[in-house]
Coordinates of C-alpha atoms and ligand atoms in Angstrom, one line a residue:
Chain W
X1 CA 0.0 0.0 0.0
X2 CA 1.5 3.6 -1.0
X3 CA 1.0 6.3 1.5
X4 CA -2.2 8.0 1.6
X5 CA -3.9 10.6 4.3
X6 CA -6.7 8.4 6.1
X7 CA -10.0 10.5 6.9
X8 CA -12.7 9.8 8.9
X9 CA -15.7 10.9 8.5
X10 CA -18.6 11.7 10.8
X11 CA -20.8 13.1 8.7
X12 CA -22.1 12.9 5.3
X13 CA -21.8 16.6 4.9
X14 CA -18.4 16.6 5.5
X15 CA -17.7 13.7 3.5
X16 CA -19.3 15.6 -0.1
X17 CA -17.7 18.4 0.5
X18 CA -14.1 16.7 0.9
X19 CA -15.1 14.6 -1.9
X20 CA -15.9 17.8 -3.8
X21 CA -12.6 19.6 -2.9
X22 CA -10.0 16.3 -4.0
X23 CA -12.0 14.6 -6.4
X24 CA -9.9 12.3 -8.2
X25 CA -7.2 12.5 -5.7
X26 CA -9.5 11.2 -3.2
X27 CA -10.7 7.6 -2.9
X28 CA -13.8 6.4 -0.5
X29 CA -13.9 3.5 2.2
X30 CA -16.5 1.3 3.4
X31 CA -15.4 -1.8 4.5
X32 CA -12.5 -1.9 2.5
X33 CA -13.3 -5.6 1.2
X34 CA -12.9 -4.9 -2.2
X35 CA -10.8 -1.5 -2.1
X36 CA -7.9 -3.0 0.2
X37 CA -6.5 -5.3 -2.4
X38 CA -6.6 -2.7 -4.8
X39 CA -4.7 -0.8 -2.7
X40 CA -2.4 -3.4 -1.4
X41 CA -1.7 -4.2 -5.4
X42 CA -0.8 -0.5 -5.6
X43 CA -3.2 -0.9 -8.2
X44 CA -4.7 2.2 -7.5
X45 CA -2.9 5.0 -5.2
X46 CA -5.2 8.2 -3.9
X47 CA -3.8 10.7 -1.7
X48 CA -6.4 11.4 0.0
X49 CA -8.8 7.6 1.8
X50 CA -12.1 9.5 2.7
X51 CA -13.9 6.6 5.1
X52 CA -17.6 6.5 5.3
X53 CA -17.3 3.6 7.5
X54 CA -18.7 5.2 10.7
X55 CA -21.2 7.5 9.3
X56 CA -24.5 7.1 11.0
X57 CA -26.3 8.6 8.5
X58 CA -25.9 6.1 5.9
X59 CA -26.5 3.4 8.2
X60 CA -30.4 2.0 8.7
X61 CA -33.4 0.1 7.3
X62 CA -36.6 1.6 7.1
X63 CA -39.5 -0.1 6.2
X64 CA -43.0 0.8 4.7
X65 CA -45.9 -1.4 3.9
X66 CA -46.4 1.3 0.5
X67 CA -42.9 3.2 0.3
X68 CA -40.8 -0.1 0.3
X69 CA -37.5 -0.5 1.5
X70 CA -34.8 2.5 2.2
X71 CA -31.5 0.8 3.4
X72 CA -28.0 3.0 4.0
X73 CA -25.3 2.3 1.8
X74 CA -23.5 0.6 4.9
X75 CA -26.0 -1.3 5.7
X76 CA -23.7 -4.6 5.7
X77 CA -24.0 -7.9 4.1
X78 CA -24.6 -10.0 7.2
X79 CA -26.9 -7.5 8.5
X80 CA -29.0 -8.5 5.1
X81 CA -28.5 -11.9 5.9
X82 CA -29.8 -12.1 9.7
X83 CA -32.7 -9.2 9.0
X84 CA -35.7 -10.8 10.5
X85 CA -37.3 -8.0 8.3
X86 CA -35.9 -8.5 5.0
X87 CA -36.7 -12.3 5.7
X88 CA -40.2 -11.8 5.6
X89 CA -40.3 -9.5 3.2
X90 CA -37.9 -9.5 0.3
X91 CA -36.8 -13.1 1.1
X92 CA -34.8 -13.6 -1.9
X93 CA -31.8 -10.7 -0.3
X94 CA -31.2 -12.8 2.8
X95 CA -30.8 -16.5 1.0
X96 CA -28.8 -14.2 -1.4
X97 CA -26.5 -13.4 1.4
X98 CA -26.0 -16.7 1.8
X99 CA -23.8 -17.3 -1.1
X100 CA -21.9 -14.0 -0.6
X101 CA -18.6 -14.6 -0.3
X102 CA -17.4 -15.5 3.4
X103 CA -18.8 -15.3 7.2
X104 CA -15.7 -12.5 7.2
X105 CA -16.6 -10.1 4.4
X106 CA -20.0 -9.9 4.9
X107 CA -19.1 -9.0 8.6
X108 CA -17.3 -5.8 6.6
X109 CA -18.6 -5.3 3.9
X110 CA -21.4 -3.3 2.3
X111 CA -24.2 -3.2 0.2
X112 CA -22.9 0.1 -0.7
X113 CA -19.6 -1.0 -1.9
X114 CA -20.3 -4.2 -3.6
X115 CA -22.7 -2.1 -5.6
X116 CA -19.9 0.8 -6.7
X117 CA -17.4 -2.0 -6.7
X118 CA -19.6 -3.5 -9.9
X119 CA -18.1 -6.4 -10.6
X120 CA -20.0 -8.6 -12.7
X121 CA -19.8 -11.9 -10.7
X122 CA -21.5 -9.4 -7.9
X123 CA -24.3 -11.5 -6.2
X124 CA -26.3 -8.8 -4.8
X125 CA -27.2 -6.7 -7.9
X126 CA -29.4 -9.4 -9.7
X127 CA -31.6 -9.9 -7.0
X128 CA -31.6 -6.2 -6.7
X129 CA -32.3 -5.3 -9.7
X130 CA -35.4 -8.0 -10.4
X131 CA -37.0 -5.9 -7.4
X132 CA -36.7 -3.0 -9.4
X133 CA -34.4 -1.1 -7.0
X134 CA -33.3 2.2 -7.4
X135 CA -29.9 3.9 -5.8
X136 CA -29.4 7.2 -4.4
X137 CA -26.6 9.0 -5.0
X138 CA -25.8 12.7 -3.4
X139 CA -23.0 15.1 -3.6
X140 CA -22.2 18.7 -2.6
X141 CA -23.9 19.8 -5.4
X142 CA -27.7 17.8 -5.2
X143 CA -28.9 14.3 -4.8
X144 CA -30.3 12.4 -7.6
X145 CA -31.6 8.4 -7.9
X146 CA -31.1 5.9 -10.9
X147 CA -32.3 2.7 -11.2
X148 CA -30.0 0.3 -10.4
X149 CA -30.5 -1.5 -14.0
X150 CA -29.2 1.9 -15.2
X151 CA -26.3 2.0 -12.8
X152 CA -23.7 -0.4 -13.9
X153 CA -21.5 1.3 -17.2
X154 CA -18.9 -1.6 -17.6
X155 CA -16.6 -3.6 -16.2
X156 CA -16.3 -2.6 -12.7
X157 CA -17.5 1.1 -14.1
X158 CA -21.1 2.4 -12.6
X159 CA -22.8 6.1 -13.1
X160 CA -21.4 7.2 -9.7
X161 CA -19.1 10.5 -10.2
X162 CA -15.8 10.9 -8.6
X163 CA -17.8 13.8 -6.2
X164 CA -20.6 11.2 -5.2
X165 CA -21.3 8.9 -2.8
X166 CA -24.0 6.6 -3.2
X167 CA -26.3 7.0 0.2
X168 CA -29.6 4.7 -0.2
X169 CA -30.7 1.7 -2.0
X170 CA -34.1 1.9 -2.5
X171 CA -36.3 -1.1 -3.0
X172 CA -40.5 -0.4 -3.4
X173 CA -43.1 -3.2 -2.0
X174 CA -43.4 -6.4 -3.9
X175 CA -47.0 -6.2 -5.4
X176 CA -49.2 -9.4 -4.3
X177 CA -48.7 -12.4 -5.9
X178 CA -44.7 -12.1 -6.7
X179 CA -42.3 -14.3 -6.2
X180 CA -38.5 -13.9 -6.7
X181 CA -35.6 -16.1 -6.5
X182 CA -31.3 -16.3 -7.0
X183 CA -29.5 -19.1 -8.7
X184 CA -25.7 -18.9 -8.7
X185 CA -23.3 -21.7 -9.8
X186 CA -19.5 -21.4 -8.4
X187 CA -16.7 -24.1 -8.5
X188 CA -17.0 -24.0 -4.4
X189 CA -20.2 -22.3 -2.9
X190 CA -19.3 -18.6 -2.1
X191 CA -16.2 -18.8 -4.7
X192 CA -15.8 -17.4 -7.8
X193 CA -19.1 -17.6 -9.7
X194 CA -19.3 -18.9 -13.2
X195 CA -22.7 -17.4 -13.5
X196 CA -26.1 -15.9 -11.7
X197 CA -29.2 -15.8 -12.5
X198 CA -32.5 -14.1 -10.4
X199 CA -36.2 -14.0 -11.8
X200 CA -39.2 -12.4 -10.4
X201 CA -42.4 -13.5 -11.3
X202 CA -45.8 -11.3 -10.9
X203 CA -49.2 -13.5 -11.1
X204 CA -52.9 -12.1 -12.2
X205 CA -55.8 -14.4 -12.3
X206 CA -53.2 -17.2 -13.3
X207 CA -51.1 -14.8 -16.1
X208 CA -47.7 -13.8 -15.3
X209 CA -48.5 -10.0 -14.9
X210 CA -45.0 -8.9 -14.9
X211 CA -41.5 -10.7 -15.3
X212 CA -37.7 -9.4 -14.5
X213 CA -34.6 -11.4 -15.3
X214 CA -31.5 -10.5 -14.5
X215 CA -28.2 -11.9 -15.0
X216 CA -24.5 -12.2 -13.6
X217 CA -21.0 -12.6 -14.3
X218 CA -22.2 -13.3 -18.0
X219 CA -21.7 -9.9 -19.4
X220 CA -19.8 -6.9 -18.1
X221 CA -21.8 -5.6 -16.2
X222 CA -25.5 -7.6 -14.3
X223 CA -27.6 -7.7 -17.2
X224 CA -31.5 -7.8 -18.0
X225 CA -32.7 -10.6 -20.2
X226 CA -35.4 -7.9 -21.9
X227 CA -36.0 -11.0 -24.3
X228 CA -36.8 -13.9 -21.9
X229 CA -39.0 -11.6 -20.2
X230 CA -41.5 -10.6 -22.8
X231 CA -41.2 -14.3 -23.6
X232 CA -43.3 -14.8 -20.3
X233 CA -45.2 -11.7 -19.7
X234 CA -49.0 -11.6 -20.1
X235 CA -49.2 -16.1 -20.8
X236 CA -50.1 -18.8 -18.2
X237 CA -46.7 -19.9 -17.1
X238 CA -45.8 -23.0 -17.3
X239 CA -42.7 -25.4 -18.1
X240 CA -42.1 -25.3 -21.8
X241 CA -42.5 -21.8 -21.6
X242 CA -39.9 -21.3 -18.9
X243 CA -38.2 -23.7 -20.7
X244 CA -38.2 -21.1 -23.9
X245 CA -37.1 -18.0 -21.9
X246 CA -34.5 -19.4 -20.5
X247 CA -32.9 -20.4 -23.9
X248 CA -33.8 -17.0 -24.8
X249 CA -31.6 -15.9 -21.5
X250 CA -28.7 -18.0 -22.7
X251 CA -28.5 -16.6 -26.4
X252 CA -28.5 -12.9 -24.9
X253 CA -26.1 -13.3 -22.3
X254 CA -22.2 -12.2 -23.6
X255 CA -20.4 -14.2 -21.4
X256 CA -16.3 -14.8 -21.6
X257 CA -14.5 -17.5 -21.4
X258 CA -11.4 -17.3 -18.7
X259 CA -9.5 -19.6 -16.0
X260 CA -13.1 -20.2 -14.6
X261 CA -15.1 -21.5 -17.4
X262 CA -15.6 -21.1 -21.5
X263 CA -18.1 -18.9 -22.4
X264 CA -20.2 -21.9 -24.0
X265 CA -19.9 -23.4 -20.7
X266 CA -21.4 -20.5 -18.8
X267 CA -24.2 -19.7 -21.5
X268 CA -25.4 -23.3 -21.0
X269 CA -25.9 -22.1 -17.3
X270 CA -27.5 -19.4 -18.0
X271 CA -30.4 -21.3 -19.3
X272 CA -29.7 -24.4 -16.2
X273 CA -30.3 -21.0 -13.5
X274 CA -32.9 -19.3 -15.3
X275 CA -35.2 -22.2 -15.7
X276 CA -34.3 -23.0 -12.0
X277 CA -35.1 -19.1 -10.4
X278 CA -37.7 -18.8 -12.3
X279 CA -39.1 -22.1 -11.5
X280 CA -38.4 -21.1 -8.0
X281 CA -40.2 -17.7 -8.5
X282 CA -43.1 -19.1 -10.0
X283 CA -43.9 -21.7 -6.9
X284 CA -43.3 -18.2 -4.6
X285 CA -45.5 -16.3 -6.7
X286 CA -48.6 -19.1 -5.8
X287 CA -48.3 -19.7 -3.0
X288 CA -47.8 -15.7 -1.5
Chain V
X1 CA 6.1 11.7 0.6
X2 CA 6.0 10.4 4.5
X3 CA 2.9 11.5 5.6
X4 CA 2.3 12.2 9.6
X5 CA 1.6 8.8 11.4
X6 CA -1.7 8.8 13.3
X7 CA -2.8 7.8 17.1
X8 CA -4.7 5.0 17.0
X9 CA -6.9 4.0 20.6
X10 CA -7.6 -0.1 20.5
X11 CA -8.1 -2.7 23.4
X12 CA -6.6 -5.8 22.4
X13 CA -7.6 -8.7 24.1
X14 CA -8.9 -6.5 27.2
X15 CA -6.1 -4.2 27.5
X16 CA -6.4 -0.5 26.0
X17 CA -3.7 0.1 23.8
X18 CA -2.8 3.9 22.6
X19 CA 0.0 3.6 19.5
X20 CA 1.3 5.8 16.6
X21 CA 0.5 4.3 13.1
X22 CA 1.5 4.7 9.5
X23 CA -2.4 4.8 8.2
X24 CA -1.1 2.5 5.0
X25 CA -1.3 -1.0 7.4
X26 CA -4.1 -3.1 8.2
X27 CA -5.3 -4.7 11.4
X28 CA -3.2 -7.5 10.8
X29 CA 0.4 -5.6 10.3
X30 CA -0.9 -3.4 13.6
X31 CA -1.4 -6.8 15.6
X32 CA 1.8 -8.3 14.0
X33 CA 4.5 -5.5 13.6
X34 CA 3.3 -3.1 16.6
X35 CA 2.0 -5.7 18.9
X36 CA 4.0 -8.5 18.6
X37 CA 0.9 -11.1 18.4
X38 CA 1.9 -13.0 15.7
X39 CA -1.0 -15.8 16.4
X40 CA -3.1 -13.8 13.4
X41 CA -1.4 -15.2 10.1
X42 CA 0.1 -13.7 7.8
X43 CA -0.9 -15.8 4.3
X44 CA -2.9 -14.6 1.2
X45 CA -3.1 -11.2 2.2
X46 CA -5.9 -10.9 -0.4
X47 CA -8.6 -11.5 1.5
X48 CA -9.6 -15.6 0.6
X49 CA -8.0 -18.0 3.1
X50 CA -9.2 -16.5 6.9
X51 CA -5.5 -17.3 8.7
X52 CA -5.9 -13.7 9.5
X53 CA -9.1 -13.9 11.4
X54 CA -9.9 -12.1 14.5
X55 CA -12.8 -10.8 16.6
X56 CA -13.4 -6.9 16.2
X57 CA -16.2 -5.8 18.1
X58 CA -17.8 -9.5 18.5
X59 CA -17.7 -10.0 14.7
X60 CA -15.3 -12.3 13.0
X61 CA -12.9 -10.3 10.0
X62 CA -10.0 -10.8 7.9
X63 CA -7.6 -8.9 9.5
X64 CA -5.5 -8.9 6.2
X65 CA -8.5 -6.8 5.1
X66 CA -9.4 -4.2 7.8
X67 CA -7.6 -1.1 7.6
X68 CA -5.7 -0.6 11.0
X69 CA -7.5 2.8 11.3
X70 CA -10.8 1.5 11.0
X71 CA -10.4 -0.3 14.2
X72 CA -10.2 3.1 16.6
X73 CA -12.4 2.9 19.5
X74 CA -13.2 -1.0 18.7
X75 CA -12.4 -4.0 20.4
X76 CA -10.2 -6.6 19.1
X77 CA -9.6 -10.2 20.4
X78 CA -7.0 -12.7 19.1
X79 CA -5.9 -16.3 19.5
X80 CA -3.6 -15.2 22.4
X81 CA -6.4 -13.6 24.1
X82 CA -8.6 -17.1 24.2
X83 CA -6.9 -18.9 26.9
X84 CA -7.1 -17.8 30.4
X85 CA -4.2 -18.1 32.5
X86 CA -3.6 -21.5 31.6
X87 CA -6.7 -22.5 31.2
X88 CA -7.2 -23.1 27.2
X89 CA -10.3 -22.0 25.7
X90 CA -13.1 -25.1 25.4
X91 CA -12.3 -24.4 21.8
X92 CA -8.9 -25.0 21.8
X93 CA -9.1 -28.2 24.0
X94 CA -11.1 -29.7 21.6
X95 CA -9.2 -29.0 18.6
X96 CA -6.4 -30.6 20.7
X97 CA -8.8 -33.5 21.8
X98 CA -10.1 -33.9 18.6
X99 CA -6.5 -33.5 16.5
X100 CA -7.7 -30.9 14.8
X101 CA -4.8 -29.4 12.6
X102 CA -1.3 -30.7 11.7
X103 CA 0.4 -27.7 10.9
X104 CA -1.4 -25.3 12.6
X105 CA -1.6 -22.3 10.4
X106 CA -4.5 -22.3 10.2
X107 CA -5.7 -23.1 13.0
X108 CA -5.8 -19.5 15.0
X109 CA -8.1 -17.9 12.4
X110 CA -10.5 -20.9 12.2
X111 CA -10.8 -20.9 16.3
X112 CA -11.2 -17.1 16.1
X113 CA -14.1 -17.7 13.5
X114 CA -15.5 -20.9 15.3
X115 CA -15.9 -18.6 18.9
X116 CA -17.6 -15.4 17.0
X117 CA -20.0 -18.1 15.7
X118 CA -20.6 -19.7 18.7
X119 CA -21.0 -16.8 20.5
X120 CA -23.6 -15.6 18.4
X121 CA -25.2 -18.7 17.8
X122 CA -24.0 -21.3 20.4
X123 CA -25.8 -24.5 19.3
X124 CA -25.2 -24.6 15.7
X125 CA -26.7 -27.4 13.0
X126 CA -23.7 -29.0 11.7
X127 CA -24.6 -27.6 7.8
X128 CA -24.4 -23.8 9.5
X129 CA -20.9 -24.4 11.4
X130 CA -19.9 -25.9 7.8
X131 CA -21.3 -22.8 5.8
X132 CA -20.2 -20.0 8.4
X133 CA -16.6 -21.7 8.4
X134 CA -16.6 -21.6 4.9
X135 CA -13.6 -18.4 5.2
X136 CA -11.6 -20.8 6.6
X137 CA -9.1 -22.9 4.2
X138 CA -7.1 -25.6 5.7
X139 CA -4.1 -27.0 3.8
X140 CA -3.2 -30.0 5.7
X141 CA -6.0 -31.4 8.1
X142 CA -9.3 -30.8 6.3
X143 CA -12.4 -30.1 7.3
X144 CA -13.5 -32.8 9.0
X145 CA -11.9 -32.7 12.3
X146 CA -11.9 -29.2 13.1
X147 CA -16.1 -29.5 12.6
X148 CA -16.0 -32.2 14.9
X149 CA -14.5 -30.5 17.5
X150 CA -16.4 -27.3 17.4
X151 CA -19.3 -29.4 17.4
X152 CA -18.2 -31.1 20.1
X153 CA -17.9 -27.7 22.0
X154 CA -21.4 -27.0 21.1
X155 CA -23.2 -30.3 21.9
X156 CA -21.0 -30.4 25.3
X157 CA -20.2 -27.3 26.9
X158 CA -20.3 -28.3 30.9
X159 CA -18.1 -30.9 29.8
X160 CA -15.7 -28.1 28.4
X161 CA -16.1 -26.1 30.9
X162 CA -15.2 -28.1 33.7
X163 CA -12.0 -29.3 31.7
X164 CA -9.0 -28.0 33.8
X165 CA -7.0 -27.2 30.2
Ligands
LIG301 C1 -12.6 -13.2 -0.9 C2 -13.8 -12.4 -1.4 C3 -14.9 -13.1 -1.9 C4 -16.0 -12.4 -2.4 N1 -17.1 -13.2 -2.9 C5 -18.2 -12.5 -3.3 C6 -19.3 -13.3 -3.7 O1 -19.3 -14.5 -3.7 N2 -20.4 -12.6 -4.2 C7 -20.4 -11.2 -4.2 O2 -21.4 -10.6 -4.6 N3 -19.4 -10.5 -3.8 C8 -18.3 -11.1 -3.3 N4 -17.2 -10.4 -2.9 C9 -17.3 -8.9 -3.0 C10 -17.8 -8.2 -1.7 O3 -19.2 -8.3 -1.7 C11 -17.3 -6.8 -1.7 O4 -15.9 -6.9 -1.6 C12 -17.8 -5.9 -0.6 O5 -19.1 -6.0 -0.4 C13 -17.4 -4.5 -0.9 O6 -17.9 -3.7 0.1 P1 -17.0 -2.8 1.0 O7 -17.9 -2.0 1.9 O8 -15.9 -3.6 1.6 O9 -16.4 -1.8 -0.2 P2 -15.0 -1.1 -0.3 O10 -14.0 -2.2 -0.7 O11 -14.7 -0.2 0.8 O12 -15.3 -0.3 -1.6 C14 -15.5 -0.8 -2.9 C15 -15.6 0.3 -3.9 O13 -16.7 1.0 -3.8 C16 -16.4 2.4 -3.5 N5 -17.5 2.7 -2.5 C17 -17.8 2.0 -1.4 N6 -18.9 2.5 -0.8 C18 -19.3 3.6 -1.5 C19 -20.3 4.5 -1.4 N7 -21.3 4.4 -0.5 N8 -20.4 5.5 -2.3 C20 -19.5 5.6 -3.3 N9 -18.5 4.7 -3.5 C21 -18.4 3.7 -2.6 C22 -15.0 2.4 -3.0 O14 -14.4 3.6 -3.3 C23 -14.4 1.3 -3.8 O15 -14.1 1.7 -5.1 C24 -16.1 -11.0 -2.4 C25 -15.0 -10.3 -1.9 C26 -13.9 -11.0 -1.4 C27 -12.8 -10.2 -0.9
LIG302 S1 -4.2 -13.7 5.2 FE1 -6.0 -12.7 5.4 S2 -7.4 -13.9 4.3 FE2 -5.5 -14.9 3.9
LIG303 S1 -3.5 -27.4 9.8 FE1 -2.1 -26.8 8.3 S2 -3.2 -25.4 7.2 FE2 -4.7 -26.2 8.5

């Protein structure tokens, strides 16, 4: 690790307006999970490490039966996993967890920085994004929210500006009769992943209202399968249908091969965890 | 450019500590280089095998991947703060009963990981100690032993605690 000037911060305010003052010099902390080895690699080398760690203002969980879910961006990953809240209610975060990297990093880590981290094998961002999340982001100059299917640019690349920080994730009630579900496939469970895939599933008298697919590690950044979904919307769903978006899926996932797996490899997944979540989906969707 | 080190306040294994950092080291060089507890080990350093795990503030981490810094104010317990007196840890005494590492490099971080899970959780199904020690990568013993021990610890705690060490 070069040398840098550690700052932490109390509040939020003083956090944009530090951000604003060394922009590109500066680099922010959360729980360092991913941002350490970077660091230790010297592979990047700010002067200036602004840590949100310890803010209390971007740290909380606020529920409402019509607004949804507001969590901070330091809400952690184990505190997803153990929320007796988010287990009732958005289910499919908490199991999510589960397959999140180690006991450890979850401890440390947050939603916050996994997000702006944005790597594609990121586990949390398909589920997310099936809910139809959105992210705030706030700076000295204003706030502003994106969705998060809008939020991922490339390769570990998201909307977020060098003067921004982003503050909530934002996820609204599930409408009645929805199910959602994650599918992941690693070598070891909580290692690398060769691919993710997460479906929601939305029922009216017996028609699948709405659908959301969402894909990971199979393109450079977590990806909507637009295709599979109209593929399902507005039929009675059943089996062979499933079966059909989830070759859809496969064809429009641009996946790479690497040390991990071949591309052909992982597209063929892509239709083995599509068919599977939104299986899984499906059976939620009934019986809620 | 040497930039100004920084005061750091920590209790390590109970005892307050007050010490003047470079910010550029994590937890683990701070326990290591400053303190002289070498139990925390020192072996990917990127964050994937858990030889570096301690307690901070009741929650099991990498120490290889906390910034020292972060830990001001916070709490941080290690292998060598386990044992009292010479009275080893139930823990310990059953890795030891049950022959639970070889070469023992290991072995701090996973009892470091094994108490903050059975602290939080103290009767554990066998598939949640297995998933929750997943951090944990052992070179020589595998993973069967070391389960059966901390299982063992969890299924007979009076007999642990009466153990003399
Ligand atoms: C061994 C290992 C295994 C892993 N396995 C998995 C896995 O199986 N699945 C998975 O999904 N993830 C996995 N991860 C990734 C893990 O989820 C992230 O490392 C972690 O959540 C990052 O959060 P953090 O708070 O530590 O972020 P940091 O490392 O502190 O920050 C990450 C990046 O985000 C920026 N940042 C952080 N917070 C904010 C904010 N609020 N606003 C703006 N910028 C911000 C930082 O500047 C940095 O660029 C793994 C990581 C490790 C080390
Ligand atoms: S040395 Fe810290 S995880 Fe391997
Ligand atoms: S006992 Fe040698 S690494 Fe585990």
């Amino acid at each position: 690790m070069r040398e840098f000037e550690y700052l932490r911060m109390n509040t939020l305010q003083e956090a944009c307006s530090l951000l604003s003052e060394y922009k590109d010099e500066a680099k922010v902390l959360a729980g360092g999970q991913s941002l350490l080895t970077l660091l230790k690699l010297n592979m990047i080398s700010p002067s200036y490490l602004i840590d949100i760690k310890f803010i209390p203002e971007l740290n909380y969980m606020d529920f409402d039966e019509k607004e949804g879910l507001k969590m901070g961006a330091l809400t952690t990953h184990r505190t997803v996993e153990k929320s007796p809240l988010l287990k009732e209610k958005f289910t499919v975060l908490p199991e999510t967890e589960l397959v999140v990297a180690s006991v450890q990093t979850r401890n440390w880590g947050t939603i916050g920085g996994t997000l702006v981290h944005a790597d594609p094998i990121g586990d949390i961002a398909p589920p997310l994004i099936v809910l139809d999340s959105r992210v705030k982001l706030i700076s000295a100059d204003g706030e502003r929210t994106v969705p998060l299917a809008e939020f991922f640019v490339d390769f570990f690349m998201t909307v977020v500006e060098e003067n921004e920080l982003l503050c909530e994730i934002q996820i609204p009630a599930l409408p009645a009769h929805t199910g959602v579900a994650y599918q992941k496939f690693s070598t070891i469970e909580a290692g690398i992943k060769i691919a993710g895939a997460a479906a929601m599933v939305s029922l009216d008298d017996g028609l699948c209202k709405d659908a959301k697919i969402a894909l990971s590690a199979v393109a450079p950044v977590p990806m909507r399968a637009l295709k599979a979904e109209e593929i399902l919307k507005g039929k009675p769903l059943d089996d062979r249908l499933i079966e059909q978006a989830a070759q859809a899926a496969a064809a429009e996932a641009d996946p790479v091969t690497d040390m991990h797996a071949t591309d052909e490899y992982r597209r063929e997944l892509v239709k083995v965890l599509v068919k599977r979540a939104a299986k899984m989906a499906l059976e939620r969707a009934r019986a809620s | 450019m040497e930039l100004a080190k920084k005061w750091i306040k920590v209790t390590v294994n109970g005892e307050p500590r007050e010490l003047l950092i470079k910010p550029n080291i994590t937890l683990l060089d701070l326990l290591r280089d400053y303190l002289g507890l070498t139990g925390a080990k020192m072996a990917c350093i990127s964050n994937s095998c858990g030889a570096c795990t301690v307690i901070l503030d009741g929650m099991a981490v990498k120490s290889c991947s906390v910034l020292a810094m972060q830990a001001e104010g916070s709490e941080v317990l290690t292998v060598e703060g386990l044992a009292e007196g010479d009275k080893l840890h139930p823990l310990q005494q059953a890795f030891i009963n049950h022959a639970a590492f070889q070469c023992g490099f290991c072995t701090p971080g996973k009892l470091m990981s094994a108490k903050a899970l059975l602290d939080e959780n103290p009767q554990p199904t066998e598939e949640e100690l297995k998933r929750d020690m997943e951090g944990n990568l052992c070179r020589c013993t595998g993973y069967k032993k070391y389960i059966e021990a901390i299982m063992d610890v969890a299924q007979h705690p009076v007999k642990y605690s009466a153990k003399e060490g």
